PDB file of C-alpha atoms in Angstrom:
ATOM      1  CA  MET A   1      65.865 311.421  82.021  1.00 46.00           C
ATOM      2  CA  PRO A   2      65.070 310.459  85.633  1.00 61.00           C
ATOM      3  CA  PHE A   3      66.580 307.326  87.095  1.00 63.00           C
ATOM      4  CA  PRO A   4      64.100 304.478  87.571  1.00 70.00           C
ATOM      5  CA  LYS A   5      63.342 303.681  91.223  1.00 76.00           C
ATOM      6  CA  LEU A   6      64.401 300.060  90.811  1.00 71.00           C
ATOM      7  CA  ALA A   7      67.819 301.041  89.429  1.00 75.00           C
ATOM      8  CA  THR A   8      68.398 303.232  92.487  1.00 80.00           C
ATOM      9  CA  LEU A   9      67.440 300.374  94.804  1.00 76.00           C
ATOM     10  CA  ILE A  10      69.705 297.859  93.062  1.00 74.00           C
ATOM     11  CA  GLY A  11      72.537 300.401  92.990  1.00 80.00           C
ATOM     12  CA  GLY A  12      72.186 300.815  96.748  1.00 82.00           C
ATOM     13  CA  LEU A  13      72.364 297.057  97.196  1.00 77.00           C
ATOM     14  CA  LEU A  14      75.578 296.838  95.200  1.00 80.00           C
ATOM     15  CA  LEU A  15      77.344 299.385  97.409  1.00 86.00           C
ATOM     16  CA  SER A  16      77.459 297.074 100.438  1.00 85.00           C
ATOM     17  CA  LYS A  17      79.361 293.807 100.723  1.00 86.00           C
ATOM     18  CA  GLY A  18      76.275 291.867 101.824  1.00 87.00           C
ATOM     19  CA  GLY A  19      74.242 293.491  99.043  1.00 84.00           C
ATOM     20  CA  ARG A  20      76.754 292.378  96.412  1.00 86.00           C
ATOM     21  CA  ARG A  21      76.669 288.831  97.788  1.00 87.00           C
ATOM     22  CA  MET A  22      72.867 288.791  97.749  1.00 84.00           C
ATOM     23  CA  ALA A  23      72.721 290.289  94.247  1.00 81.00           C
ATOM     24  CA  GLY A  24      75.195 287.710  92.973  1.00 85.00           C
ATOM     25  CA  ARG A  25      73.179 284.845  94.423  1.00 89.00           C
ATOM     26  CA  HIS A  26      69.875 286.118  93.094  1.00 88.00           C
ATOM     27  CA  ALA A  27      70.959 287.860  89.879  1.00 87.00           C
ATOM     28  CA  GLY A  28      68.529 285.914  87.673  1.00 90.00           C
ATOM     29  CA  LYS A  29      65.582 286.667  89.942  1.00 90.00           C
ATOM     30  CA  LEU A  30      66.517 290.351  90.058  1.00 83.00           C
ATOM     31  CA  ALA A  31      66.764 290.477  86.261  1.00 87.00           C
ATOM     32  CA  LEU A  32      63.361 288.812  85.820  1.00 91.00           C
ATOM     33  CA  ALA A  33      61.779 291.103  88.398  1.00 87.00           C
ATOM     34  CA  THR A  34      63.239 294.153  86.632  1.00 85.00           C
ATOM     35  CA  LEU A  35      61.932 293.040  83.238  1.00 90.00           C
ATOM     36  CA  ALA A  36      58.513 292.206  84.665  1.00 91.00           C
ATOM     37  CA  LEU A  37      58.261 295.641  86.303  1.00 86.00           C
ATOM     38  CA  GLN A  38      59.249 297.424  83.087  1.00 89.00           C
ATOM     39  CA  LEU A  39      56.732 295.423  81.051  1.00 92.00           C
ATOM     40  CA  TRP A  40      53.977 296.136  83.591  1.00 91.00           C
ATOM     41  CA  GLU A  41      54.744 299.878  83.535  1.00 89.00           C
ATOM     42  CA  GLN A  42      54.752 299.956  79.715  1.00 91.00           C
ATOM     43  CA  ARG A  43      51.393 298.185  79.493  1.00 92.00           C
ATOM     44  CA  ARG A  44      49.887 300.415  82.176  1.00 90.00           C
ATOM     45  CA  ALA A  45      51.101 303.534  80.355  1.00 89.00           C
ATOM     46  CA  ALA A  46      49.761 302.250  77.017  1.00 87.00           C
ATOM     47  CA  ARG A  47      46.370 301.534  78.581  1.00 83.00           C
ATOM     48  CA  HIS A  48      46.150 305.063  79.975  1.00 77.00           C
ATOM     49  CA  ARG A  49      47.202 306.622  76.648  1.00 75.00           C
ATOM     50  CA  THR A  50      44.513 304.821  74.643  1.00 66.00           C
ATOM     51  CA  ALA A  51      41.624 305.613  77.002  1.00 58.00           C
ATOM     52  CA  ALA A  52      39.598 308.638  75.922  1.00 54.00           C
ATOM     53  CA  PRO A  53      39.529 311.458  78.474  1.00 57.00           C
ATOM     54  CA  GLY A  54      36.366 311.603  80.536  1.00 58.00           C
ATOM     55  CA  ARG A  55      35.282 308.036  79.725  1.00 57.00           C
ATOM     56  CA  SER A  56      35.728 304.788  81.533  1.00 58.00           C
ATOM     57  CA  GLY A  57      37.570 301.860  79.978  1.00 58.00           C
ATOM     58  CA  HIS A  58      34.298 300.159  79.004  1.00 62.00           C
ATOM     59  CA  PRO A  59      32.477 300.934  75.757  1.00 69.00           C
ATOM     60  CA  ARG A  60      29.033 302.502  75.980  1.00 70.00           C
ATOM     61  CA  ARG A  61      26.104 300.149  76.065  1.00 74.00           C
ATOM     62  CA  ARG A  62      23.814 300.391  73.076  1.00 77.00           C
ATOM     63  CA  TRP A  63      20.169 301.073  73.558  1.00 77.00           C
ATOM     64  CA  SER A  64      18.313 297.842  72.848  1.00 77.00           C
ATOM     65  CA  GLY A  65      15.007 299.491  71.914  1.00 78.00           C
ATOM     66  CA  ARG A  66      13.154 297.997  74.852  1.00 75.00           C
ATOM     67  CA  ARG A  67      11.305 300.319  77.138  1.00 71.00           C
ATOM     68  CA  VAL A  68      11.308 299.427  80.775  1.00 67.00           C
TER      69      VAL A  68
END
């Protein structure tokens, strides 16, 4: 299983002294940002799975019977 990009970034931050200080100060914000990113990716993936291949996300318009 590949490592998520955000985990790699946060891991890099935690290797430096200044990064650990920043991560400690903003731990709640980092956690919320991580959860928001994961939720956004899950919803985006679900939207792409449900769409039929070769069709847009909008349903077809029905013919009203009127001739133009």
